[in-house]
Coordinates of C-alpha atoms and ligand atoms in Angstrom, one line a residue:
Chain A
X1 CA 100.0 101.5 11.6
X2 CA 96.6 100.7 13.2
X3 CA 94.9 98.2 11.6
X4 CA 91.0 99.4 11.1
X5 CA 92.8 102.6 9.2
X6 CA 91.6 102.3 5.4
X7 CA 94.2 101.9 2.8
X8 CA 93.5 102.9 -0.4
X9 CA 95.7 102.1 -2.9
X10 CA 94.2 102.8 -6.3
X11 CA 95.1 100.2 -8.3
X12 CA 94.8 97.1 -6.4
X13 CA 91.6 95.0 -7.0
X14 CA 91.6 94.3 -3.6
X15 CA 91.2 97.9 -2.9
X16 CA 88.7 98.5 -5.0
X17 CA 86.5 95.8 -3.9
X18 CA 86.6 96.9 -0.2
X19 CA 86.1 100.7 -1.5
X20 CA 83.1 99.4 -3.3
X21 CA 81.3 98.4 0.4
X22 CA 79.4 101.1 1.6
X23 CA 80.9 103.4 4.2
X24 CA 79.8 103.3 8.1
X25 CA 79.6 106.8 8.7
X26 CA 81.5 108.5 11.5
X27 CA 79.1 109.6 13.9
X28 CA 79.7 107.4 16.7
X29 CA 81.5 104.9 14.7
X30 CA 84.9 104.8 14.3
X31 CA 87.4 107.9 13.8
X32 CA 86.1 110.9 12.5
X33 CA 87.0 111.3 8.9
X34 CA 89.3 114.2 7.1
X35 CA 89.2 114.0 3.2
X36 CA 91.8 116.5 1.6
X37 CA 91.3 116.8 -2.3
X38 CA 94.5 118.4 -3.7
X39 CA 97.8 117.7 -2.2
X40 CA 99.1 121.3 -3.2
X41 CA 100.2 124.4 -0.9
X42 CA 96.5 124.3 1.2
X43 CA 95.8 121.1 0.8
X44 CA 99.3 119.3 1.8
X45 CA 99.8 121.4 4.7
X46 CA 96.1 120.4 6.1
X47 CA 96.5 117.1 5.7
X48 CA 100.2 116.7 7.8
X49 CA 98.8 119.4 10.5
X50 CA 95.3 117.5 11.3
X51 CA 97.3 114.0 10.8
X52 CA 100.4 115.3 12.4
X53 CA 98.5 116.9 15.6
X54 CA 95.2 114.7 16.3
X55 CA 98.0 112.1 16.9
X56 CA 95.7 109.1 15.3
X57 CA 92.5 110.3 16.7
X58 CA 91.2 111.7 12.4
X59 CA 91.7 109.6 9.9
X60 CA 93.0 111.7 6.8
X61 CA 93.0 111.0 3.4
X62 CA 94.7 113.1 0.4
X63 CA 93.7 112.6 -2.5
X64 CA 96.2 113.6 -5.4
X65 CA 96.7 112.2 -8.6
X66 CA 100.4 113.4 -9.5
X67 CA 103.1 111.1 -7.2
X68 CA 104.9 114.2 -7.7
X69 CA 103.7 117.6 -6.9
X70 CA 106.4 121.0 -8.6
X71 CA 106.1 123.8 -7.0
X72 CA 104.8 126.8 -9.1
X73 CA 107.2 128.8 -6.7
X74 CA 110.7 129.1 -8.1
X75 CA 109.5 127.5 -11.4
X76 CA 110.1 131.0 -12.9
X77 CA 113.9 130.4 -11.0
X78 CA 114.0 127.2 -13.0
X79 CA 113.3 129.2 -16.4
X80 CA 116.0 131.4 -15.5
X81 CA 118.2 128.9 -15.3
X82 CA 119.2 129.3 -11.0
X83 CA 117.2 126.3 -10.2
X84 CA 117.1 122.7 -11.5
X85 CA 113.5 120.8 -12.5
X86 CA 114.2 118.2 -9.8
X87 CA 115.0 121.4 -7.2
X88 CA 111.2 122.1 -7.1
X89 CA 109.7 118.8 -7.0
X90 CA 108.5 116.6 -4.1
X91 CA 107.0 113.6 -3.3
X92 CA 104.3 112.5 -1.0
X93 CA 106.3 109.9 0.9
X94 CA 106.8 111.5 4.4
X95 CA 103.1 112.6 4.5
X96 CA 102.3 108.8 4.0
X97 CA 104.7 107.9 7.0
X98 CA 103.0 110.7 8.8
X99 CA 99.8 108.9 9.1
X100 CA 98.1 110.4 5.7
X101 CA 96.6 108.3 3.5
X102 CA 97.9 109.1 0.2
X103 CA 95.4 108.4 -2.6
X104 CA 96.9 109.1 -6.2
X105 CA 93.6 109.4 -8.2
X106 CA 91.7 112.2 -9.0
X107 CA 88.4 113.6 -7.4
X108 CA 85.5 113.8 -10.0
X109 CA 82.5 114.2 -7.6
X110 CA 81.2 115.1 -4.2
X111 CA 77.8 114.7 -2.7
X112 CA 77.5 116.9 -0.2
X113 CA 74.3 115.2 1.4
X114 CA 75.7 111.6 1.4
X115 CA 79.7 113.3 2.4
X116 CA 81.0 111.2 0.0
X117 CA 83.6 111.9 -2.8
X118 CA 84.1 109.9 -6.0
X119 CA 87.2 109.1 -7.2
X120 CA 88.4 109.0 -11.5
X121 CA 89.3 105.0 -9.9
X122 CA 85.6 104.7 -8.8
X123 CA 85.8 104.3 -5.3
X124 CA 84.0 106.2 -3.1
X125 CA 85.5 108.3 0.0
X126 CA 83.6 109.1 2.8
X127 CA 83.7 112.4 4.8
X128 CA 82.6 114.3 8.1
X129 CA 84.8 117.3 7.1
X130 CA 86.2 117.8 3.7
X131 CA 88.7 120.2 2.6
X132 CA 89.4 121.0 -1.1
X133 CA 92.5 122.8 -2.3
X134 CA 92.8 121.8 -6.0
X135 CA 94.5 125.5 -7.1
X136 CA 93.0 126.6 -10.4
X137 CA 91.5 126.2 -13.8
X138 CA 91.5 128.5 -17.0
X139 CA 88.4 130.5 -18.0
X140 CA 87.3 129.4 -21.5
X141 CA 87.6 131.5 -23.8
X142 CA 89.9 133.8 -21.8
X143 CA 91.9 134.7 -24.6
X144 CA 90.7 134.5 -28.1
X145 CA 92.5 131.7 -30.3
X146 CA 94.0 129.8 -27.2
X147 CA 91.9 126.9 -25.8
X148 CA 93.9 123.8 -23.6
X149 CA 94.5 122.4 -26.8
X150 CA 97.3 124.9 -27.9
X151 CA 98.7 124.5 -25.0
X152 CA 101.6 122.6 -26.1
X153 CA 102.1 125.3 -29.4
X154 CA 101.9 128.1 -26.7
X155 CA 102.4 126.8 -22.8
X156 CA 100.6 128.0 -19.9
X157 CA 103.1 127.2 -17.9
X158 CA 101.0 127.9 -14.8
X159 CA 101.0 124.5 -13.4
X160 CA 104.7 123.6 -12.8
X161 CA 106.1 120.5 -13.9
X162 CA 105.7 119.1 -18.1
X163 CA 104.8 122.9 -18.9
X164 CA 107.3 124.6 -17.2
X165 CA 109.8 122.1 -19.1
X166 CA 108.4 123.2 -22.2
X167 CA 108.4 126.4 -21.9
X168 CA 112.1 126.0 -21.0
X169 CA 112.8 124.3 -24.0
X170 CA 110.8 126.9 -25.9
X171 CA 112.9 129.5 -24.6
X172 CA 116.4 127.7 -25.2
X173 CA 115.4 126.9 -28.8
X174 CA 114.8 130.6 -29.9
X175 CA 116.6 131.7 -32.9
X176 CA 119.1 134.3 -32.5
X177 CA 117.1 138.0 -32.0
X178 CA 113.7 136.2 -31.4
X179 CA 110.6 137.4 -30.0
X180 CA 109.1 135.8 -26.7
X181 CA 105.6 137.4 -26.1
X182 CA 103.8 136.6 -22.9
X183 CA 100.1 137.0 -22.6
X184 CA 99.2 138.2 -18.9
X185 CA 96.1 137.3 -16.8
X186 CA 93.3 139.7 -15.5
X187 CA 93.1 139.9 -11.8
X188 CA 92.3 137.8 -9.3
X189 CA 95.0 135.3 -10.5
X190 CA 97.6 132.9 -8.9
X191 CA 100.9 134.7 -7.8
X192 CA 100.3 138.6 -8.8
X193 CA 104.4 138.9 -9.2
X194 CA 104.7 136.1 -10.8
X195 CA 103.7 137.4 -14.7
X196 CA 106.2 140.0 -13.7
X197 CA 109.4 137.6 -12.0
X198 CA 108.9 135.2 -15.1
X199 CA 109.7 138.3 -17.4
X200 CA 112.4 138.8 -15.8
X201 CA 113.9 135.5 -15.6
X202 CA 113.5 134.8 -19.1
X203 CA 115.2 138.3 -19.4
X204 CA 118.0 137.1 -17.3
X205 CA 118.2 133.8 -19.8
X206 CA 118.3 135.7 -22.5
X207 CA 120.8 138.3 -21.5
X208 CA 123.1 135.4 -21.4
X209 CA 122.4 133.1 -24.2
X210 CA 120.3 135.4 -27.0
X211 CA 121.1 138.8 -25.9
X212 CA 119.8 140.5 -29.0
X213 CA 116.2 138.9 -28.4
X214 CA 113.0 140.3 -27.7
X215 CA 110.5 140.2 -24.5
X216 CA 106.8 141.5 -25.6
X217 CA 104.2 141.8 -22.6
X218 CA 100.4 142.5 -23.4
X219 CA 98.8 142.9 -20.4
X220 CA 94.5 143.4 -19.5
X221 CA 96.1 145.6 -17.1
X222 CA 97.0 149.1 -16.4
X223 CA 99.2 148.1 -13.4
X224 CA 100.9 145.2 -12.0
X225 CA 102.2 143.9 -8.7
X226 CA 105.3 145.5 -7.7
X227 CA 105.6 147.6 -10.8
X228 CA 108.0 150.1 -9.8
X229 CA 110.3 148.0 -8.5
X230 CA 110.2 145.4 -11.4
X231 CA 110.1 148.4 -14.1
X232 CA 113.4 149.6 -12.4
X233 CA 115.1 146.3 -12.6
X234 CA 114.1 145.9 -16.1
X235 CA 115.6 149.0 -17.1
X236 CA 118.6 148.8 -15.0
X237 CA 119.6 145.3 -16.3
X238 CA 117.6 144.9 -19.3
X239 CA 117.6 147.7 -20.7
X240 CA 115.7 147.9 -24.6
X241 CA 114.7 144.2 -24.1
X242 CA 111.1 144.1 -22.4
X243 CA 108.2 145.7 -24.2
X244 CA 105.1 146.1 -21.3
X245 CA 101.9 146.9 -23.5
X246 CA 99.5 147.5 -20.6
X247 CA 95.8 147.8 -21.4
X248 CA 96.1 152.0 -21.7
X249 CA 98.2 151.0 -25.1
X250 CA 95.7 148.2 -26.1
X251 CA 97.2 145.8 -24.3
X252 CA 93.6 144.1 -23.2
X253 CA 92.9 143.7 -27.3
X254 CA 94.9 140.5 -27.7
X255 CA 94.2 137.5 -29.9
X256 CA 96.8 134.5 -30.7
X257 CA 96.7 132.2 -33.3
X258 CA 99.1 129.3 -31.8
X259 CA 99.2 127.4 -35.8
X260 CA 100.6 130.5 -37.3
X261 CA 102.7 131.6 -34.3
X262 CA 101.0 135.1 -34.1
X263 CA 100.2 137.2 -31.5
X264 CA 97.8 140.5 -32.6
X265 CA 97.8 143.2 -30.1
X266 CA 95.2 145.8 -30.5
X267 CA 95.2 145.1 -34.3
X268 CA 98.9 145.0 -34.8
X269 CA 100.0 141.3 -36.1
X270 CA 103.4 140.0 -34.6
X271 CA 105.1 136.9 -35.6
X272 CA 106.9 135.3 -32.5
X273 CA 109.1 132.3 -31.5
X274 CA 107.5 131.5 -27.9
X275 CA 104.0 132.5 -27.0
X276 CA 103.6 132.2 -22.7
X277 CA 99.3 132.9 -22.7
X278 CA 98.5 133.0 -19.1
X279 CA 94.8 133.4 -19.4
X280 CA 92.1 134.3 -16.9
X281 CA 91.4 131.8 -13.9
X282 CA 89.1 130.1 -12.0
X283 CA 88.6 128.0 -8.9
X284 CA 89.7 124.0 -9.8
X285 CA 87.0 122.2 -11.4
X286 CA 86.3 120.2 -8.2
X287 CA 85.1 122.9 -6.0
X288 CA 82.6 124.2 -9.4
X289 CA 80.9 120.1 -9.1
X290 CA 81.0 120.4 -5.2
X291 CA 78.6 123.2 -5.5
X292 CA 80.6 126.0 -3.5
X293 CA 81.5 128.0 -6.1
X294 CA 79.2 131.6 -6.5
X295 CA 80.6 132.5 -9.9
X296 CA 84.6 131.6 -10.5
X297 CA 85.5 131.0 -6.4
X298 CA 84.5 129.3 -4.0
X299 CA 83.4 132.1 -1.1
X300 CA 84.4 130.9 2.2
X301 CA 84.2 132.0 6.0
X302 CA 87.4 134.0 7.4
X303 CA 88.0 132.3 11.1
X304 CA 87.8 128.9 9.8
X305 CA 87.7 128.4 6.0
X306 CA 84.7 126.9 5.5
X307 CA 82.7 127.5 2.6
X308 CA 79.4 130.2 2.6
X309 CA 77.1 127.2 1.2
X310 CA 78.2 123.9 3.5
X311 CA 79.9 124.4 7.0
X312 CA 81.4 120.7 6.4
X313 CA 83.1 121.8 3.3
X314 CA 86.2 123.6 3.7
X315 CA 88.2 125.8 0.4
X316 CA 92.0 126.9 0.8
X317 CA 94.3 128.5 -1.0
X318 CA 93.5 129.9 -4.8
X319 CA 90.6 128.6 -4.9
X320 CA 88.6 130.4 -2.5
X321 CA 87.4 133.7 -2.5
X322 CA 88.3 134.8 1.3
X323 CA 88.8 138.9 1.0
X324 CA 92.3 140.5 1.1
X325 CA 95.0 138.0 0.7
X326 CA 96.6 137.4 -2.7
X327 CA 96.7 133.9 -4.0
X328 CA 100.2 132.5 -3.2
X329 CA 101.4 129.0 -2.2
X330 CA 102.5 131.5 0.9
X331 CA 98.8 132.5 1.8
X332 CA 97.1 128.9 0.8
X333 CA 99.7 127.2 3.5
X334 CA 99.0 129.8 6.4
X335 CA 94.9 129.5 5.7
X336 CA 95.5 125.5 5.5
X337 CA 96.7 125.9 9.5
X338 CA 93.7 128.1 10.7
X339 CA 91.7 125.1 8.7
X340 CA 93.8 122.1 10.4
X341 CA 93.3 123.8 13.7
X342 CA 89.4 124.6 13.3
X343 CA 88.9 121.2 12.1
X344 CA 90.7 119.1 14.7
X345 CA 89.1 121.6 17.2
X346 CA 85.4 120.5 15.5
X347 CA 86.1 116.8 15.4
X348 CA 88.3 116.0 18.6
X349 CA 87.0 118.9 21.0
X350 CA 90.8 120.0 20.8
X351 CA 91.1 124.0 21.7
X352 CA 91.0 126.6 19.1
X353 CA 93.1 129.4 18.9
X354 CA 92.4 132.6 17.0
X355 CA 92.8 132.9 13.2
X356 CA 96.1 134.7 11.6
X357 CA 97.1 134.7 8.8
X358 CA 100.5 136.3 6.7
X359 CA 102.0 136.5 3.5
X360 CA 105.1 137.1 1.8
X361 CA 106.0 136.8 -2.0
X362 CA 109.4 137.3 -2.8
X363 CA 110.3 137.4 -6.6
X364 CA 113.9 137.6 -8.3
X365 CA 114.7 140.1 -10.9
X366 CA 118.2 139.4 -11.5
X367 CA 121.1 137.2 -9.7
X368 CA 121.4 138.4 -5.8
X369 CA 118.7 140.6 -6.5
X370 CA 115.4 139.9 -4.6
X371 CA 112.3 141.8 -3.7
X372 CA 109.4 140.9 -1.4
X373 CA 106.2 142.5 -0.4
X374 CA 104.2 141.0 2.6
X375 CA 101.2 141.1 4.8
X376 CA 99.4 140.0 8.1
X377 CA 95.7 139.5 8.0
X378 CA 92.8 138.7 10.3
X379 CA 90.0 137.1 10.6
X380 CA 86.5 139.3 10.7
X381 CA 82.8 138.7 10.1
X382 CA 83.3 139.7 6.4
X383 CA 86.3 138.6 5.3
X384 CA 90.5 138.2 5.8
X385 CA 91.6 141.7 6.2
X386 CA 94.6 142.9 6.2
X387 CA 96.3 144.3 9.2
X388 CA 99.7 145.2 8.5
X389 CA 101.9 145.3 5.4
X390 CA 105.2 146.1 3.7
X391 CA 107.4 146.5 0.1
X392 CA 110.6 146.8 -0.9
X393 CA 111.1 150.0 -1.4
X394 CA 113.3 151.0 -5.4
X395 CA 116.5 151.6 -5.5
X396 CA 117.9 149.4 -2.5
X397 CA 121.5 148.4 -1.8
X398 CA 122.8 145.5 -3.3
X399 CA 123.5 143.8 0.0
X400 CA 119.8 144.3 0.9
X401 CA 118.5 142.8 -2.5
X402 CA 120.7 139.8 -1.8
X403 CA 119.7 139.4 1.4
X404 CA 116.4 139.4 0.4
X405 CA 116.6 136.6 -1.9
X406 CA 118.7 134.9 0.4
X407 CA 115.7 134.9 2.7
X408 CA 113.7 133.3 0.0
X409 CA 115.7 130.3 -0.6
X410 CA 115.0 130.0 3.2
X411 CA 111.0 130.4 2.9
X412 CA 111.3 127.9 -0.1
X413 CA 112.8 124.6 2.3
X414 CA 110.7 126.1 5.6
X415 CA 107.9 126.2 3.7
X416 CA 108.3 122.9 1.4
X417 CA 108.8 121.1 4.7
X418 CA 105.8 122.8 6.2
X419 CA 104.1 121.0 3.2
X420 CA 105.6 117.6 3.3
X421 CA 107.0 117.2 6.1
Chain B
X1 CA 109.5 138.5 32.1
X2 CA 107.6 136.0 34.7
X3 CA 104.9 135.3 32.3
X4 CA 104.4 131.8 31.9
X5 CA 103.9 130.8 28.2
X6 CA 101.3 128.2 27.2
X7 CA 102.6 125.5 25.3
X8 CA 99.8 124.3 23.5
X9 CA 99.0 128.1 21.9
X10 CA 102.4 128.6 21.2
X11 CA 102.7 125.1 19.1
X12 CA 100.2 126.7 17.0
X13 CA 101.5 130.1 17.3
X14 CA 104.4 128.7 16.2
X15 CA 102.9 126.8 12.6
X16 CA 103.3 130.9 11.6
X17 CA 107.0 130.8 11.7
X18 CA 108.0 126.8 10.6
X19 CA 106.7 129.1 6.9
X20 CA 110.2 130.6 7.1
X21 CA 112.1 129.1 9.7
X22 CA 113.2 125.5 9.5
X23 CA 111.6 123.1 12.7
X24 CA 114.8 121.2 12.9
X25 CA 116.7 124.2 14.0
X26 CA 119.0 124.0 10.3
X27 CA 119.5 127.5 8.8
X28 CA 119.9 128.7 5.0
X29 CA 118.8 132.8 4.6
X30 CA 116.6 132.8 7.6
X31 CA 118.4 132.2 11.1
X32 CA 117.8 128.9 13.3
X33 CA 115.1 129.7 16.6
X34 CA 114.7 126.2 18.2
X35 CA 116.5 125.5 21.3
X36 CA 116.5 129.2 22.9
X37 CA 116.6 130.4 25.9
X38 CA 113.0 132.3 27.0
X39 CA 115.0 135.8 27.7
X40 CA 116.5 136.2 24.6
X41 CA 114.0 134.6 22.8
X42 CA 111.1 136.9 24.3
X43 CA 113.8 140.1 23.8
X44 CA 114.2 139.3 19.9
X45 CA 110.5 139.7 19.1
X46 CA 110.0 142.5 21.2
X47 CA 112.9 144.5 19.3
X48 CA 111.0 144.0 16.0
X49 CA 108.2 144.6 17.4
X50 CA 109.3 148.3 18.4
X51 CA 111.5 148.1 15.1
X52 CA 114.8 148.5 17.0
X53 CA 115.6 145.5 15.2
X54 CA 115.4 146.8 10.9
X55 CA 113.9 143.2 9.0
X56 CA 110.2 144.2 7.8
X57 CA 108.9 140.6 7.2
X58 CA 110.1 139.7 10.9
X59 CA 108.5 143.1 12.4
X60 CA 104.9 142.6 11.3
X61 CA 104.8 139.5 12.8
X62 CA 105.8 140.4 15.7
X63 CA 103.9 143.8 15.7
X64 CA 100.6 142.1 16.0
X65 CA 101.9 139.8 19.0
X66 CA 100.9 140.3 22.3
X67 CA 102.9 139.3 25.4
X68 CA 101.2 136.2 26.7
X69 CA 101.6 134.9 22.6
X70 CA 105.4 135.9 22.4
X71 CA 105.7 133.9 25.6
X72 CA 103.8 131.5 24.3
X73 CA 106.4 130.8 21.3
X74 CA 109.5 131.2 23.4
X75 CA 108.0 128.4 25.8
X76 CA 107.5 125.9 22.5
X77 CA 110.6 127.0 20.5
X78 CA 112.7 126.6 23.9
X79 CA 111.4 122.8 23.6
X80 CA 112.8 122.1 20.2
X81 CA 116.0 120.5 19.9
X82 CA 118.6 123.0 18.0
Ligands
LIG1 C1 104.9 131.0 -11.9 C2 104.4 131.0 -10.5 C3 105.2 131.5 -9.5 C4 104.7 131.5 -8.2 N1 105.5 132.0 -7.2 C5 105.0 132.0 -5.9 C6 105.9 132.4 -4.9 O1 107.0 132.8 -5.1 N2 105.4 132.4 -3.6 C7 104.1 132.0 -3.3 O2 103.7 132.0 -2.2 N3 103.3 131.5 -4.3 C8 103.7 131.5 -5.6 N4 102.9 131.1 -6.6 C9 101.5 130.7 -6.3 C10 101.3 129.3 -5.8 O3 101.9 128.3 -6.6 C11 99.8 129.0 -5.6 O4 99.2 130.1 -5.1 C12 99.6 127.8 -4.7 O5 100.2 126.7 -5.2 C13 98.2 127.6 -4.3 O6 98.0 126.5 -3.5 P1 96.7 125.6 -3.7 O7 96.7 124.6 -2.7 O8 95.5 126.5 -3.8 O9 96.8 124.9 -5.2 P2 98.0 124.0 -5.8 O10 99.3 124.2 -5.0 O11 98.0 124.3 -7.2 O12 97.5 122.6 -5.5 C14 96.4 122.0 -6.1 C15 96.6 120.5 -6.2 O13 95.3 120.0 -6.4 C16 95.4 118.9 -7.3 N5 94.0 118.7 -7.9 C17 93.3 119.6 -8.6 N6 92.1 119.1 -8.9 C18 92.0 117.9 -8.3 C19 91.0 116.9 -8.2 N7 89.8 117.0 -8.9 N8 91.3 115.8 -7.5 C20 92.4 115.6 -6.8 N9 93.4 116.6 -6.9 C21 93.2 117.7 -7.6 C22 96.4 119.3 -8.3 O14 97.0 118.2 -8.9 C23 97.4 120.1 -7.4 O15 98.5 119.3 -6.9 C24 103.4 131.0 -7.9 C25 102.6 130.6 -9.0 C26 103.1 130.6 -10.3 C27 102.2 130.0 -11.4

């Protein structure tokens, strides 16, 4: 531990006394400065790479205000009952040992002509490069009759943790024959499978525990992510359970009332027992008061991540508006190690290797059963394009679907450690 | 074979596969690659890369690879304790 590194500790008065001095700037003083805001799937694996390889020469600070971050990935596993709540959470404990400091508070403000970020605590962070990665928000309004505050009557269940519990216990507390309708998002979203793996994993629940329930899916639209192959598994293991109302069959006309416990699709009036509304999404809050959003994301230069509207301000993962990749915790970790590598390479004078970038989302349909579909990208004046990609193709062998989800159990540790060391 | 990989692209090279495969050379779905020899390192990759080897996540990767990079990698994964 060197002893001019700043430790902030958010609830010490101590702390917040020395917080409250004003920052000496880095530029020629000191270390240079990395402030991550958002200890997810960018901003996590930023923080250990820049901390992990400038060997002491950056000072990082994460700032995160849950001590413990669930993984939207395999949450849907967890509603189906083949993971555990405590399987897909993590701490932030090895980061800390790894040199980051690990602020738990949350990030309220940035101004981009002092570099400084306030904190919920008060304190104020300084920066000479700042990275946000703070996943996504709901659009207001998204779906008539749902605002945050229903959220408990009809979960989101799109940040992992308290609402994926809830939405569990929703699910296990349906009456015999019940009805579990799931409102889907319009594109761009977070996870484009996932909508699709979480109907079948409640599916799979159901099969087993409240086999003569219903699944009803309205949908803005007319096609999903790895359609053919999820319509295949939901007809050869589900068969009659999963109603898909896509917007062709008014699927986009969709209203809830979360006191009644209706959902009305395209006029029709349904009484249900669980209501999953996923509405329409924007970039986290944080990068909208940053002032590098253009509309709901934040647009952001391919070879290094930084944003269109301040070359010190960098946005990974959902968040930003980058060109081909989907939103995945997959793609928001690969752009967070183009950005570490960039960064370090601007601060230190450390070399810079070219950008590349992949993807792969795997999704489960039913036990053993795993599809993927993946993709290589580039970096190019415009945007990240893609360069190469692949699917599973319908009606594989058994031994490949296993295989296949076997190979995802293996993503979920390399990539969880990729995160948090 | 006598190209001599450069061990400071292939650590970064190498961020690209800790996604999948596990750094400390432990193995659950997706095989171990720390601690290899450079020959049969640098003959894996290229077998995906002309898909004489059949996984589709592993041959993308290595389709876009160029020599020097895939003896870049062999010369940092060689490094790593299995
Ligand atoms: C059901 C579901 C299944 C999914 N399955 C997969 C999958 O199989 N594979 C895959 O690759 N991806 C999957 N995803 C997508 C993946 O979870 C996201 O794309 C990924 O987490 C994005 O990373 P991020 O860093 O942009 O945001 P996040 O990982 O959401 O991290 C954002 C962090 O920022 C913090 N934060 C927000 N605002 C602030 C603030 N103002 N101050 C401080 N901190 C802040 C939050 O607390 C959070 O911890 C899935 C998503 C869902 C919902």
């Amino acid at each position: 531990m060197t002893i001019n590194r700043r430790h902030f500790l958010g609830t010490s008065a101590a702390a917040a006394a020395a917080l409250a001095a004003p920052m000496v700037k880095a530029d020629g003083h000191g270390k240079p400065r990395v402030v991550v805001v958002g200890g997810g799937a960018g901003g996590a694996t930023a923080a250990r790479y820049i901390a992990k390889d400038s060997k002491g020469e950056i000072d990082v600070t994460l700032i995160e205000p849950s001590r413990m971050y669930y993984t939207c990935f395999f949450s849907n596993l967890y509603l189906g009952g083949f993971k555990e709540i405590e399987d897909i959470g993590h701490s932030y404990g090895t980061l800390a040992s790894g040199g980051v400091n690990v602020v738990h508070d949350w990030a309220i403000g940035v101004d981009r002509d002092a570099k400084t970020v306030t904190l919920a605590g008060g304190a104020t962070v300084a920066y000479d490069k700042l990275i946000l990665s703070p996943g996504i928000d709901f659009v207001e309004g998204a779906v008539e009759g749902w605002d945050l505050s229903a959220q408990n009557a009809m979960p989101h269940a799109y940040k992992a943790g308290s609402q994926s519990e809830l939405l569990k216990a929703q699910l296990m507390a349906m009456p015999e024959g019940g009805t579990f309708a799931m409102v889907a998002p319009p594109n761009p979203y977070r996870c484009p499978p996932g909508p699709y793996e979480r109907v079948s994993m409640v599916a799979h629940f159901l099969k087993n525990n409240n086999p003569t329930a219903k699944i009803i899916v309205a949908d803005p639209k007319p096609k999903f992510s790895k359609m053919a192959l999820f319509q295949e598994g939901w007809a050869n293991n589900y068969e009659g359970m999963i109603d898909w109302i896509g917007s062709d069959f008014g699927g986009d006309n969709v209203s809830v009332d979360a006191n009644a416990m209706t959902v009305t699709i395209d006029g029709e009036v349904t009484n249900v027992d669980v209501c999953n509304v996923i509405p329409a999404m924007k970039a986290g809050r944080i990068a909208e008061l940053a002032g590098v959003t253009d509309g709901n994301w934040a647009p952001v230069n391919a070879i290094d991540m930084s944003t269109k509207a301040d070359p010190d301000v960098y946005v990974l993962g959902d968040s930003s508006q980058q060109g081909d990749m989907p939103k995945s915790g997959f793609s928001a970790n690969s752009q967070a190690k183009v950005c570490a590598n960039a960064v370090r390479g601007a601060l230190t004078g450390s070399r810079v290797f070219p950008a590349k970038f992949a993807n792969t989302c795997w999704s489960l349909i039913d036990t053993n059963n795993g599809v993927k579909v993946g993709a290589t990208y580039e970096a190019t004046d415009e945007k990240i394009a893609k360069v190469d990609g692949f699917i599973s193709a319908t009606g594989e062998s058994a031994d490949v679907r296993k295989a296949t989800y076997e190979e995802s159990e293996g993503w979920y540790t390399g990539i969880t450690t990729d995160m948090f060391g | 074979m006598a190209l001599e990989g450069d061990l400071e692209y292939g650590e970064y090279l190498a961020s690209e596969c800790t996604t999948c495969h596990q750094v400390d050379g432990s193995a659950n779905g997706i095989p171990s690659i720390t601690g290899w020899e450079t020959e049969p390192f640098v003959t894996a990759l290229h077998a995906y890369k002309a898909k004489h080897r059949d996984n589709e996540v592993m041959q993308i990767i290595a389709n876009r690879m160029s020599d020097e990079e895939i003896a870049a990698l062999a010369a940092h994964f060689k490094t790593l304790e299995n």
